[in-house]
CSV table of C-alpha atoms in Angstrom, one decimal:
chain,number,residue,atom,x,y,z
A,16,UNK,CA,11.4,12.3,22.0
A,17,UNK,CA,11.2,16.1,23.5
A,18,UNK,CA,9.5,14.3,26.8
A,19,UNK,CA,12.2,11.5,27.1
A,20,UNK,CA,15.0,15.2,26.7
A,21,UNK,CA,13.2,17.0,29.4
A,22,UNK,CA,12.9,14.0,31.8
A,23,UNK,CA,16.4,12.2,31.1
A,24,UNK,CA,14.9,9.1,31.1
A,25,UNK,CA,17.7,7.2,29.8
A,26,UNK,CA,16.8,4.0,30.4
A,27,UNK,CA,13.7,4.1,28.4
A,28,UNK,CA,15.3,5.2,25.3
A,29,UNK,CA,15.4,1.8,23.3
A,30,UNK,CA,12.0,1.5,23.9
A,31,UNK,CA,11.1,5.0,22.9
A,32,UNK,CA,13.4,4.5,19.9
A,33,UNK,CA,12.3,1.1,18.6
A,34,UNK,CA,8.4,2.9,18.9
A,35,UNK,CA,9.0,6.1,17.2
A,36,UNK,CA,12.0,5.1,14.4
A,37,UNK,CA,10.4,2.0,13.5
A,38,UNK,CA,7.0,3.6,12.2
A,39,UNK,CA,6.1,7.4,12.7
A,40,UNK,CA,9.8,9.0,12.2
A,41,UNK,CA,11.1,6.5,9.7
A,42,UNK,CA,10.1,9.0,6.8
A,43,UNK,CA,11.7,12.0,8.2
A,44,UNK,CA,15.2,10.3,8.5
A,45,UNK,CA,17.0,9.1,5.7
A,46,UNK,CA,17.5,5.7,6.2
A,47,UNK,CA,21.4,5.8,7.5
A,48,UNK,CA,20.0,8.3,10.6
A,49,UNK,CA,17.2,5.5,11.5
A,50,UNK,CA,19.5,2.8,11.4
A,51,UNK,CA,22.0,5.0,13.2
A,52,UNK,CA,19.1,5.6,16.3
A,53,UNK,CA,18.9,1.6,16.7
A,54,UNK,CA,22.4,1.1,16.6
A,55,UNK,CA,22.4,3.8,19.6
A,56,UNK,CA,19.3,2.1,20.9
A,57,UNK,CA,21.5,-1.0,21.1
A,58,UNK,CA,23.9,0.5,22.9
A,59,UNK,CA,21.9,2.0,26.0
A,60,UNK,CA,19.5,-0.9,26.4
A,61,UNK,CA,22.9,-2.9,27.2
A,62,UNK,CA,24.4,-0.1,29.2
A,63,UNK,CA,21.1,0.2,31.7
A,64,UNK,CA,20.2,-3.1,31.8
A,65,UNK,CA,17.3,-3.4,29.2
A,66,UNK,CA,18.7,-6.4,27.4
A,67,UNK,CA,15.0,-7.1,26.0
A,68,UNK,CA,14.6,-3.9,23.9
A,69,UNK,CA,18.9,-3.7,23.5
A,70,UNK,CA,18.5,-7.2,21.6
A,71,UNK,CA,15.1,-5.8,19.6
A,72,UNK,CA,16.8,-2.4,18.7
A,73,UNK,CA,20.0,-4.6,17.4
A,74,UNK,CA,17.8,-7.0,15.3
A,75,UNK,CA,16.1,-4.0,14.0
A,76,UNK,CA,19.4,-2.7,12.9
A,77,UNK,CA,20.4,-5.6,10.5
A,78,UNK,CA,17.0,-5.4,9.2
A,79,UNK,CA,17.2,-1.7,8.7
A,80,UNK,CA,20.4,-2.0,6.5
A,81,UNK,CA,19.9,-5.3,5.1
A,82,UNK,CA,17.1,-2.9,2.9
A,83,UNK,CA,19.5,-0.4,2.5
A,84,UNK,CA,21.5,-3.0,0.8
A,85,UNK,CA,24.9,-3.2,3.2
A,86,UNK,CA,26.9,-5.6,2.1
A,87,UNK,CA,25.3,-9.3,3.2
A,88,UNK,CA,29.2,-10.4,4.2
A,89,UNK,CA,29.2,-7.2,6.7
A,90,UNK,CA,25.5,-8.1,7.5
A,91,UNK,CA,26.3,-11.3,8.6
A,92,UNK,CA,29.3,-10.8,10.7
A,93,UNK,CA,27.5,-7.6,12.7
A,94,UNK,CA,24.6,-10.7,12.5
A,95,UNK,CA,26.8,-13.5,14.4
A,96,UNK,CA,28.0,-11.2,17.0
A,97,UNK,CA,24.7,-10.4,18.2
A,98,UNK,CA,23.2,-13.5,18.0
A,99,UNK,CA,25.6,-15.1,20.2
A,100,UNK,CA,24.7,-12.1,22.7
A,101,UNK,CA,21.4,-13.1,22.6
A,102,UNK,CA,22.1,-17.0,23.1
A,103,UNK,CA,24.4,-15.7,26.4
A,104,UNK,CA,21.5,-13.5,27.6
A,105,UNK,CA,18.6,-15.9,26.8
A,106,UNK,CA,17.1,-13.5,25.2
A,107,UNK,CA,14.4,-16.0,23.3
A,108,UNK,CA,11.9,-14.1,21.7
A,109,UNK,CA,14.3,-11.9,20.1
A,110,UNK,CA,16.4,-14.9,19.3
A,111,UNK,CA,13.6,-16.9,17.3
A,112,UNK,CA,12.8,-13.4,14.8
A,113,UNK,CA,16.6,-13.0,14.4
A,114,UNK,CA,17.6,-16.5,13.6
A,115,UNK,CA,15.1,-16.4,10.4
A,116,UNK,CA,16.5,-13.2,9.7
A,117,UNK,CA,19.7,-14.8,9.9
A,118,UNK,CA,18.6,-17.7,7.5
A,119,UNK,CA,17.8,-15.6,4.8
A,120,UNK,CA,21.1,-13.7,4.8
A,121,UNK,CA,22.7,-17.0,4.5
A,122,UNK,CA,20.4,-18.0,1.9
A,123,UNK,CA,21.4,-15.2,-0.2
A,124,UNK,CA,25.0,-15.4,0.3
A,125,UNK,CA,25.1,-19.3,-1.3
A,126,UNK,CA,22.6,-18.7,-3.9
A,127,UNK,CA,25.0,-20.1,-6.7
A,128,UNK,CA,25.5,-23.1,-8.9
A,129,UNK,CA,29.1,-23.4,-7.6
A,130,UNK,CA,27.4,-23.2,-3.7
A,131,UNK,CA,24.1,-25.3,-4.8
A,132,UNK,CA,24.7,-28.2,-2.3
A,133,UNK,CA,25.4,-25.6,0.3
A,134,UNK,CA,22.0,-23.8,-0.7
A,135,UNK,CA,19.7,-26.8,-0.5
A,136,UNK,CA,20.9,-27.4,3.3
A,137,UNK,CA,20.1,-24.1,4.2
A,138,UNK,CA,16.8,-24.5,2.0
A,139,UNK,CA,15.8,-27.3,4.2
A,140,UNK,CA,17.1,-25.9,7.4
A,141,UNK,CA,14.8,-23.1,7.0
A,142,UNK,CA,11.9,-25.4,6.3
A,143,UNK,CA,12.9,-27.5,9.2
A,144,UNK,CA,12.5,-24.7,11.6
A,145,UNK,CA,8.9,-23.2,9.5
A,146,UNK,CA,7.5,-26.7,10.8
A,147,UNK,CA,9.1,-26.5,14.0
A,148,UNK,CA,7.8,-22.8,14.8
A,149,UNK,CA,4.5,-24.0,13.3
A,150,UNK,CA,4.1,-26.9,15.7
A,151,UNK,CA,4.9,-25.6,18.5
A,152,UNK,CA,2.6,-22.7,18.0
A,153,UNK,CA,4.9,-20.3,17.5
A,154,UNK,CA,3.1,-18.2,14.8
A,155,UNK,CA,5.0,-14.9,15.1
A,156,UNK,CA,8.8,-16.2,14.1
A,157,UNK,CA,6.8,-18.4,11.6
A,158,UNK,CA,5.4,-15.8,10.0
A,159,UNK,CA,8.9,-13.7,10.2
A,160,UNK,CA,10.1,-16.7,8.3
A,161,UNK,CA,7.8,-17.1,5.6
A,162,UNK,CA,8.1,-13.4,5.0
A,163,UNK,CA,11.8,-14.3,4.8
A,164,UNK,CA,11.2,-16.6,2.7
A,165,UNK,CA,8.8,-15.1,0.3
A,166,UNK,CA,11.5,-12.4,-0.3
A,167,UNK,CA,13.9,-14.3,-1.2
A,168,UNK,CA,11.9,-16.3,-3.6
A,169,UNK,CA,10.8,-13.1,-5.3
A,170,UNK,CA,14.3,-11.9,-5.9
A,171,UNK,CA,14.9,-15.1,-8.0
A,172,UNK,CA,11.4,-15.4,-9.5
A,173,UNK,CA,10.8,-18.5,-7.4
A,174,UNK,CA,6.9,-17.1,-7.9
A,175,UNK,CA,5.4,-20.7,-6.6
A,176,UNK,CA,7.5,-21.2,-3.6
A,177,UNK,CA,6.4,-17.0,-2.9
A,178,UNK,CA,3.2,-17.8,-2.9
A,179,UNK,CA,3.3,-21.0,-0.8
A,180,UNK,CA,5.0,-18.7,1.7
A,181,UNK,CA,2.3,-15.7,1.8
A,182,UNK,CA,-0.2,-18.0,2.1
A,183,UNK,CA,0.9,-20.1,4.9
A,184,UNK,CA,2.0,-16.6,6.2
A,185,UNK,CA,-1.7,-14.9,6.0
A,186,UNK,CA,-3.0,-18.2,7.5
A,187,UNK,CA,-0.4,-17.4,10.7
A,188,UNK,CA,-1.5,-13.9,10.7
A,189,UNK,CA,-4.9,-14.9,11.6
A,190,UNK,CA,-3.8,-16.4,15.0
A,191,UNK,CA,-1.8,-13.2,16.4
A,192,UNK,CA,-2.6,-9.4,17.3
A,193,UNK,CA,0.7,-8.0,16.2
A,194,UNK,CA,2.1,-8.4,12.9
A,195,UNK,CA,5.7,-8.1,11.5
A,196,UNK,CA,6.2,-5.9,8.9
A,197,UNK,CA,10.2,-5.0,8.7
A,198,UNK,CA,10.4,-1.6,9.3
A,199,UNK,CA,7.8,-1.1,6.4
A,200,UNK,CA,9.1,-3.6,4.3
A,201,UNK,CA,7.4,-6.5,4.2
A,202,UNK,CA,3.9,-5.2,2.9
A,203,UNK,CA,6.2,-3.5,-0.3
A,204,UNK,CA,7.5,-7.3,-1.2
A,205,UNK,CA,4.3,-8.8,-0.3
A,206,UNK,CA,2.5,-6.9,-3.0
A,207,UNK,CA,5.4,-7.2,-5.1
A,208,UNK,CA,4.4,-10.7,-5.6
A,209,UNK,CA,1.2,-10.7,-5.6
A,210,UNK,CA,1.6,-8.5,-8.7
A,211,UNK,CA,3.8,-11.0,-10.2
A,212,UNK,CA,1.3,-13.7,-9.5
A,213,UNK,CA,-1.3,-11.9,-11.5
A,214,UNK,CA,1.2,-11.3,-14.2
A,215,UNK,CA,2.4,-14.9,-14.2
A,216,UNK,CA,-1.5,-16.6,-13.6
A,217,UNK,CA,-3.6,-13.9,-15.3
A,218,UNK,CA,-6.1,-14.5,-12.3
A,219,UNK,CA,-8.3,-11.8,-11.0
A,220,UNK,CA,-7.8,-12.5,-7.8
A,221,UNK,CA,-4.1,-12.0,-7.3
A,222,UNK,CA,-5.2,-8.9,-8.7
A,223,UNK,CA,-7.0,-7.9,-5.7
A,224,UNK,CA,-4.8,-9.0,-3.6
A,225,UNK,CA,-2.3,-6.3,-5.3
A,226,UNK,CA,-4.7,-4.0,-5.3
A,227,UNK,CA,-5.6,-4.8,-1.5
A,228,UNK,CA,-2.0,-4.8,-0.5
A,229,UNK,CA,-1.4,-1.3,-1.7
A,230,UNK,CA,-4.0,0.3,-0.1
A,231,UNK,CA,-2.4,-1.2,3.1
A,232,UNK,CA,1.1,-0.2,2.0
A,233,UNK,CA,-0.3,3.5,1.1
A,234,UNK,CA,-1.5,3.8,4.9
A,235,UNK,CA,1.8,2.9,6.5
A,236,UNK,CA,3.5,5.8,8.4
A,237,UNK,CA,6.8,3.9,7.2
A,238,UNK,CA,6.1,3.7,3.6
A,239,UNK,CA,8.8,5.5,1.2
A,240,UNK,CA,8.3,7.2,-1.4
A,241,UNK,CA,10.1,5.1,-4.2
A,242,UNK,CA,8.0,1.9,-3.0
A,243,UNK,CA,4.8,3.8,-3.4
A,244,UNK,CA,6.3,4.7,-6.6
A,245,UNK,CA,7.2,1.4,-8.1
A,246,UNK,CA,4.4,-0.2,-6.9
A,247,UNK,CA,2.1,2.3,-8.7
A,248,UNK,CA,3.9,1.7,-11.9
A,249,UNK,CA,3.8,-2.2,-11.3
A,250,UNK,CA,-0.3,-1.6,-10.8
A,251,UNK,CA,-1.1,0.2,-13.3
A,252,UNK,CA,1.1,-2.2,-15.7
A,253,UNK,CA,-1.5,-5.2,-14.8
A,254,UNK,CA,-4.3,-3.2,-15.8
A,255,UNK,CA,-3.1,-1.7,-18.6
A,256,UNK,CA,-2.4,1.6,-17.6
A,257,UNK,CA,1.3,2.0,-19.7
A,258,UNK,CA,1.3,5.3,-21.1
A,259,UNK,CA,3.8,6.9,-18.9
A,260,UNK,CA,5.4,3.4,-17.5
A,261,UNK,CA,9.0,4.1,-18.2
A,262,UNK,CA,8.8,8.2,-17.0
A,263,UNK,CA,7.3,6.5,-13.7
A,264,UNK,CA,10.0,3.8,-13.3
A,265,UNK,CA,12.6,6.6,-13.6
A,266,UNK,CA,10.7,8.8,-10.8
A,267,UNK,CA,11.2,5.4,-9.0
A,268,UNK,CA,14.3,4.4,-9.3
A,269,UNK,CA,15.7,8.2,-8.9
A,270,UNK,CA,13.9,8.0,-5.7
A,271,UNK,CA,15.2,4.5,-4.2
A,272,UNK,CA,18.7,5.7,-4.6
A,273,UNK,CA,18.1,9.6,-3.3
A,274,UNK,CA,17.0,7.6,-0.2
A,275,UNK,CA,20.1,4.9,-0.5
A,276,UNK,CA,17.7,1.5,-1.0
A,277,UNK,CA,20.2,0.5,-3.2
A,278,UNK,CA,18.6,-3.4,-3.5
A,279,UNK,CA,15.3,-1.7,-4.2
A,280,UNK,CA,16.5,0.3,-6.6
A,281,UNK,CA,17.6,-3.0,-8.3
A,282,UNK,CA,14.2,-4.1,-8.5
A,283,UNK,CA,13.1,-1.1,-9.9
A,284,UNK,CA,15.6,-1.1,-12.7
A,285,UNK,CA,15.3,-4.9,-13.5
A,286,UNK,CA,11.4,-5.0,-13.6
A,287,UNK,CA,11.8,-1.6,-15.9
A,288,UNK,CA,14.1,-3.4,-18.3
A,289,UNK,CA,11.9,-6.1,-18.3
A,290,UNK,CA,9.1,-4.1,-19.6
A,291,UNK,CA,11.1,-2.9,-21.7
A,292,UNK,CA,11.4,-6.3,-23.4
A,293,UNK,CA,8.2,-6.7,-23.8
A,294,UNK,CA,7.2,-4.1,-25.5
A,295,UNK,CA,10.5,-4.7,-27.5
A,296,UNK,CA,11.8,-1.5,-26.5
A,297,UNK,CA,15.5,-0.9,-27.4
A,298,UNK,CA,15.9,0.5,-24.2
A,299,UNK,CA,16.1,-2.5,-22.2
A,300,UNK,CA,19.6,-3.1,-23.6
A,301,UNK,CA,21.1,-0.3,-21.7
Protein backbone atom coordinates (compact mmCIF):
# COMPACT_ATOMS: atom_id res chain seq x y z
CA UNK A 1 0.00 0.00 0.00
CA UNK A 2 3.05 2.42 0.99
CA UNK A 3 4.61 1.46 -2.73
CA UNK A 4 1.27 2.09 -4.62
CA UNK A 5 1.52 6.04 -2.17
CA UNK A 6 5.03 6.60 -3.29
CA UNK A 7 4.52 5.73 -6.96
CA UNK A 8 0.75 7.15 -7.48
CA UNK A 9 -0.09 4.33 -9.30
CA UNK A 10 -3.72 5.00 -9.40
CA UNK A 11 -4.77 2.81 -11.70
CA UNK A 12 -3.60 -0.20 -10.05
CA UNK A 13 -5.39 0.39 -6.92
CA UNK A 14 -8.37 -2.13 -7.32
CA UNK A 15 -6.12 -4.61 -7.89
CA UNK A 16 -3.90 -3.82 -5.02
CA UNK A 17 -6.97 -3.48 -2.92
CA UNK A 18 -8.95 -6.66 -3.87
CA UNK A 19 -5.16 -8.46 -3.06
CA UNK A 20 -4.31 -6.96 0.22
CA UNK A 21 -8.16 -6.31 1.84
CA UNK A 22 -9.47 -9.53 0.78
CA UNK A 23 -6.84 -11.74 2.82
CA UNK A 24 -3.76 -10.20 4.68
CA UNK A 25 -5.34 -6.72 5.99
CA UNK A 26 -8.91 -8.00 6.56
CA UNK A 27 -7.98 -8.55 10.34
CA UNK A 28 -6.55 -5.19 10.94
CA UNK A 29 -9.77 -3.34 9.68
CA UNK A 30 -12.97 -3.64 11.18
CA UNK A 31 -15.15 -4.96 8.75
CA UNK A 32 -17.07 -1.50 7.76
CA UNK A 33 -13.21 0.06 6.78
CA UNK A 34 -12.72 -3.28 4.40
CA UNK A 35 -15.88 -2.97 2.91
CA UNK A 36 -15.34 0.79 2.67
CA UNK A 37 -11.70 0.02 0.58
CA UNK A 38 -13.78 -2.09 -2.15
CA UNK A 39 -16.42 0.23 -2.31
CA UNK A 40 -13.44 2.80 -3.19
CA UNK A 41 -11.84 0.06 -5.25
CA UNK A 42 -15.12 0.19 -7.25
CA UNK A 43 -14.97 3.49 -7.83
CA UNK A 44 -11.31 3.88 -9.42
CA UNK A 45 -11.40 0.71 -11.45
CA UNK A 46 -14.42 2.55 -13.26
CA UNK A 47 -12.79 5.88 -13.31
CA UNK A 48 -9.35 4.55 -15.07
CA UNK A 49 -10.68 2.11 -17.13
CA UNK A 50 -10.18 -1.22 -15.20
CA UNK A 51 -13.70 -2.44 -15.51
CA UNK A 52 -12.31 -6.16 -14.71
CA UNK A 53 -11.06 -5.50 -11.12
CA UNK A 54 -13.96 -2.32 -10.68
CA UNK A 55 -16.65 -5.22 -11.27
CA UNK A 56 -14.46 -7.83 -8.82
CA UNK A 57 -13.98 -5.02 -6.12
CA UNK A 58 -17.96 -4.24 -6.36
CA UNK A 59 -18.94 -8.02 -6.00
CA UNK A 60 -16.59 -8.17 -3.21
CA UNK A 61 -18.46 -5.43 -1.56
CA UNK A 62 -21.95 -7.12 -1.34
CA UNK A 63 -20.17 -10.08 -0.20
CA UNK A 64 -18.33 -8.19 2.41
CA UNK A 65 -21.56 -6.66 3.98
CA UNK A 66 -23.87 -9.39 3.22
CA UNK A 67 -21.62 -11.05 6.37
CA UNK A 68 -21.83 -8.04 8.13
CA UNK A 69 -25.45 -8.62 8.02
CA UNK A 70 -26.77 -5.25 5.89
CA UNK A 71 -29.99 -5.43 5.35
CA UNK A 72 -30.72 -8.15 2.31
CA UNK A 73 -33.44 -5.39 0.79
CA UNK A 74 -30.40 -2.84 0.66
CA UNK A 75 -28.18 -5.73 -0.53
CA UNK A 76 -30.11 -6.44 -3.26
CA UNK A 77 -30.82 -3.10 -4.72
CA UNK A 78 -26.79 -2.02 -4.35
CA UNK A 79 -26.92 -5.90 -6.04
CA UNK A 80 -29.17 -5.00 -9.23
CA UNK A 81 -27.40 -1.96 -10.03
CA UNK A 82 -24.19 -3.57 -10.43
CA UNK A 83 -25.26 -6.39 -12.11
CA UNK A 84 -26.67 -4.60 -14.86
CA UNK A 85 -23.22 -2.73 -15.11
CA UNK A 86 -21.71 -5.83 -15.61
CA UNK A 87 -24.28 -7.18 -18.31
CA UNK A 88 -23.56 -3.45 -20.16
CA UNK A 89 -19.77 -4.06 -19.89
CA UNK A 90 -19.72 -7.82 -20.60
CA UNK A 91 -17.88 -8.28 -17.88
CA UNK A 92 -18.60 -12.41 -17.79
CA UNK A 93 -16.45 -13.87 -15.33
CA UNK A 94 -17.44 -11.47 -12.75
CA UNK A 95 -21.02 -11.79 -13.87
CA UNK A 96 -21.28 -15.70 -13.48
CA UNK A 97 -19.83 -15.41 -9.38
CA UNK A 98 -22.18 -12.51 -8.87
CA UNK A 99 -25.33 -13.90 -10.32
CA UNK A 100 -25.08 -17.00 -7.55
CA UNK A 101 -24.39 -14.44 -5.19
CA UNK A 102 -27.31 -12.81 -6.25
CA UNK A 103 -29.47 -16.10 -6.00
CA UNK A 104 -28.88 -16.57 -2.64
CA UNK A 105 -29.86 -13.10 -1.55
CA UNK A 106 -33.12 -13.76 -3.31
CA UNK A 107 -33.39 -16.98 -1.79
CA UNK A 108 -33.24 -15.54 1.61
CA UNK A 109 -35.44 -12.74 1.04
CA UNK A 110 -38.66 -15.34 0.02
CA UNK A 111 -37.84 -17.92 2.48
CA UNK A 112 -41.54 -17.87 4.00
CA UNK A 113 -44.68 -19.94 3.96
CA UNK A 114 -46.62 -16.94 2.63
CA UNK A 115 -43.61 -16.62 -0.32
CA UNK A 116 -43.26 -20.61 -0.69
CA UNK A 117 -44.27 -20.78 -4.40
CA UNK A 118 -41.97 -17.91 -4.97
CA UNK A 119 -39.09 -19.84 -3.02
CA UNK A 120 -39.32 -23.18 -4.93
CA UNK A 121 -38.71 -21.12 -8.40
CA UNK A 122 -35.78 -19.60 -7.17
CA UNK A 123 -34.91 -23.23 -5.60
CA UNK A 124 -34.97 -24.61 -9.05
CA UNK A 125 -33.48 -21.66 -10.83
CA UNK A 126 -30.48 -22.03 -8.80
CA UNK A 127 -30.31 -25.77 -9.53
CA UNK A 128 -30.91 -25.00 -13.19
CA UNK A 129 -27.84 -22.85 -13.43
CA UNK A 130 -25.57 -25.55 -10.83
CA UNK A 131 -26.21 -28.04 -13.91
CA UNK A 132 -25.69 -25.52 -16.43
CA UNK A 133 -22.22 -24.17 -14.85
CA UNK A 134 -21.43 -27.94 -14.24
CA UNK A 135 -21.90 -28.83 -17.87
CA UNK A 136 -20.32 -26.51 -19.46
CA UNK A 137 -17.29 -26.91 -17.25
CA UNK A 138 -17.54 -24.03 -15.52
CA UNK A 139 -16.33 -25.28 -12.04
CA UNK A 140 -15.40 -22.01 -10.36
CA UNK A 141 -19.16 -20.14 -10.41
CA UNK A 142 -20.34 -23.85 -9.63
CA UNK A 143 -18.52 -24.10 -6.80
CA UNK A 144 -19.48 -20.26 -5.74
CA UNK A 145 -22.93 -21.68 -6.03
CA UNK A 146 -22.92 -24.63 -3.99
CA UNK A 147 -21.12 -22.63 -1.35
CA UNK A 148 -24.20 -20.41 -1.81
CA UNK A 149 -26.13 -22.90 -1.46
CA UNK A 150 -24.74 -24.78 1.44
CA UNK A 151 -25.11 -21.59 3.43
CA UNK A 152 -28.26 -21.11 3.00
CA UNK A 153 -29.26 -24.62 3.81
CA UNK A 154 -27.35 -24.36 7.08
CA UNK A 155 -29.23 -21.36 8.24
CA UNK A 156 -32.45 -23.30 8.05
CA UNK A 157 -31.06 -26.76 9.10
CA UNK A 158 -31.57 -28.08 5.59
CA UNK A 159 -28.37 -30.45 6.85
CA UNK A 160 -29.02 -33.03 3.70
CA UNK A 161 -29.32 -30.57 0.99
CA UNK A 162 -25.77 -28.88 2.85
CA UNK A 163 -24.20 -31.75 2.49
CA UNK A 164 -25.25 -32.55 -1.12
CA UNK A 165 -23.81 -29.17 -1.81
CA UNK A 166 -20.15 -29.54 -0.13
CA UNK A 167 -19.75 -32.51 -1.62
CA UNK A 168 -20.55 -31.71 -5.12
CA UNK A 169 -18.51 -28.54 -4.21
CA UNK A 170 -15.17 -30.58 -2.97
CA UNK A 171 -15.63 -32.71 -6.05
CA UNK A 172 -15.45 -29.09 -8.28
CA UNK A 173 -12.53 -28.06 -6.17
CA UNK A 174 -10.55 -30.77 -7.48
CA UNK A 175 -10.70 -29.50 -11.10
CA UNK A 176 -9.37 -25.68 -10.35
CA UNK A 177 -6.20 -23.98 -8.83
CA UNK A 178 -7.94 -21.18 -7.20
CA UNK A 179 -10.58 -21.61 -4.73
CA UNK A 180 -13.46 -19.20 -3.46
CA UNK A 181 -13.56 -18.68 -0.07
CA UNK A 182 -15.73 -15.27 0.57
CA UNK A 183 -13.54 -12.98 2.08
CA UNK A 184 -12.78 -15.83 4.76
CA UNK A 185 -16.14 -17.01 4.97
CA UNK A 186 -16.83 -19.83 3.32
CA UNK A 187 -14.33 -22.30 5.13
CA UNK A 188 -16.24 -20.80 8.75
CA UNK A 189 -19.78 -22.24 7.24
CA UNK A 190 -18.25 -25.08 5.67
CA UNK A 191 -17.11 -26.51 8.91
CA UNK A 192 -20.15 -25.25 10.51
CA UNK A 193 -21.82 -27.99 8.80
CA UNK A 194 -19.76 -30.46 8.87
CA UNK A 195 -20.08 -30.19 12.67
CA UNK A 196 -23.71 -30.35 12.35
CA UNK A 197 -23.44 -33.50 10.25
CA UNK A 198 -21.51 -35.28 12.97
CA UNK A 199 -23.99 -34.03 15.42
CA UNK A 200 -26.92 -35.05 13.31
CA UNK A 201 -25.17 -38.66 11.90
CA UNK A 202 -22.91 -39.43 14.85
CA UNK A 203 -20.30 -40.57 12.06
CA UNK A 204 -16.63 -40.28 12.74
CA UNK A 205 -16.02 -39.09 9.68
CA UNK A 206 -17.85 -35.81 9.54
CA UNK A 207 -15.89 -35.51 12.48
CA UNK A 208 -12.76 -35.21 10.68
CA UNK A 209 -13.85 -33.36 8.27
CA UNK A 210 -14.66 -30.70 11.23
CA UNK A 211 -11.74 -31.22 12.66
CA UNK A 212 -9.89 -30.91 9.11
CA UNK A 213 -11.74 -27.75 8.23
CA UNK A 214 -10.66 -25.95 11.26
CA UNK A 215 -7.17 -26.47 10.99
CA UNK A 216 -7.70 -24.84 7.46
CA UNK A 217 -9.88 -22.01 8.90
CA UNK A 218 -7.10 -21.45 11.83
CA UNK A 219 -4.47 -20.79 8.99
CA UNK A 220 -6.39 -18.19 7.07
CA UNK A 221 -4.95 -14.69 7.24
CA UNK A 222 -8.76 -13.60 7.10
CA UNK A 223 -10.10 -15.60 9.87
CA UNK A 224 -11.84 -13.51 12.83
CA UNK A 225 -11.65 -13.96 15.86
CA UNK A 226 -15.40 -14.75 16.94
CA UNK A 227 -15.40 -17.58 14.11
CA UNK A 228 -12.31 -19.20 15.61
CA UNK A 229 -14.24 -18.82 18.68
CA UNK A 230 -17.45 -20.38 17.92
CA UNK A 231 -16.11 -22.94 16.05
CA UNK A 232 -13.84 -24.00 18.98
CA UNK A 233 -16.81 -24.21 21.21
CA UNK A 234 -18.85 -26.09 18.45
CA UNK A 235 -15.56 -28.70 18.44
CA UNK A 236 -15.12 -29.34 21.53
CA UNK A 237 -19.10 -29.86 22.03
CA UNK A 238 -18.82 -33.08 19.53
CA UNK A 239 -16.15 -34.50 21.56
CA UNK A 240 -17.31 -33.86 24.71
CA UNK A 241 -15.35 -31.14 25.83
CA UNK A 242 -18.48 -28.97 27.74
CA UNK A 243 -17.12 -27.72 30.83
CA UNK A 244 -16.79 -24.11 30.00
CA UNK A 245 -19.33 -24.23 26.74
CA UNK A 246 -21.54 -21.40 27.65
CA UNK A 247 -18.43 -19.01 29.13
CA UNK A 248 -16.92 -19.72 25.43
CA UNK A 249 -20.18 -19.05 23.49
CA UNK A 250 -20.28 -15.63 25.39
CA UNK A 251 -16.48 -14.79 24.44
CA UNK A 252 -18.10 -15.63 20.96
CA UNK A 253 -20.89 -13.90 20.57
CA UNK A 254 -19.29 -10.65 22.43
CA UNK A 255 -16.74 -10.89 19.80
CA UNK A 256 -19.05 -11.27 16.57
CA UNK A 257 -20.79 -8.10 17.49
CA UNK A 258 -17.48 -6.01 18.77
CA UNK A 259 -16.58 -6.74 15.11
CA UNK A 260 -20.35 -5.97 13.69
CA UNK A 261 -21.09 -9.72 12.17
CA UNK A 262 -24.27 -9.17 13.30
CA UNK A 263 -25.72 -12.63 11.25
CA UNK A 264 -22.84 -14.50 12.89
CA UNK A 265 -23.51 -13.41 16.00
CA UNK A 266 -27.03 -14.98 15.42
CA UNK A 267 -25.54 -18.22 14.95
CA UNK A 268 -23.62 -18.01 17.87
CA UNK A 269 -26.50 -17.17 20.14
CA UNK A 270 -29.00 -19.76 18.48
CA UNK A 271 -26.56 -22.77 18.60
CA UNK A 272 -25.81 -21.54 22.41
CA UNK A 273 -29.48 -21.58 23.26
CA UNK A 274 -29.65 -24.75 21.69
CA UNK A 275 -27.25 -26.27 23.99
CA UNK A 276 -28.77 -24.92 26.39
CA UNK A 277 -31.76 -27.12 25.68
CA UNK A 278 -30.14 -29.91 25.82
CA UNK A 279 -28.65 -29.89 28.74
CA UNK A 280 -32.13 -28.56 29.97
CA UNK A 281 -30.57 -25.50 31.06
CA UNK A 282 -33.03 -22.65 32.02
CA UNK A 283 -30.91 -20.44 30.30
CA UNK A 284 -32.01 -21.18 26.96
CA UNK A 285 -35.29 -19.27 27.65
CA UNK A 286 -33.68 -15.96 27.78
Amino acid sequence: LSLLDRLNCKEMLPRVYICVYSSALIKHETSKKVSEKFLYGYEVGMQTGDILFAMYCARTYCTQRFFCGVGLDELVRDIEVWRQQMIAYKQMWNLNIFNSFRHKVLTLINYSDDNLQQFNDLFAEGMKSLKSHIEQKRHLPATVLCSYFSCTAYFFCEYDFARDMIETKWKLEKNIKRKYWAVGAAKFYETLICIALARETNEDKWRKYALQCFEEEKKLNSSELHRLLILETEIDIIIGKTKNTITNYNKAINAARESQHIHEEAIANERAGDFCLSQDDIRASH
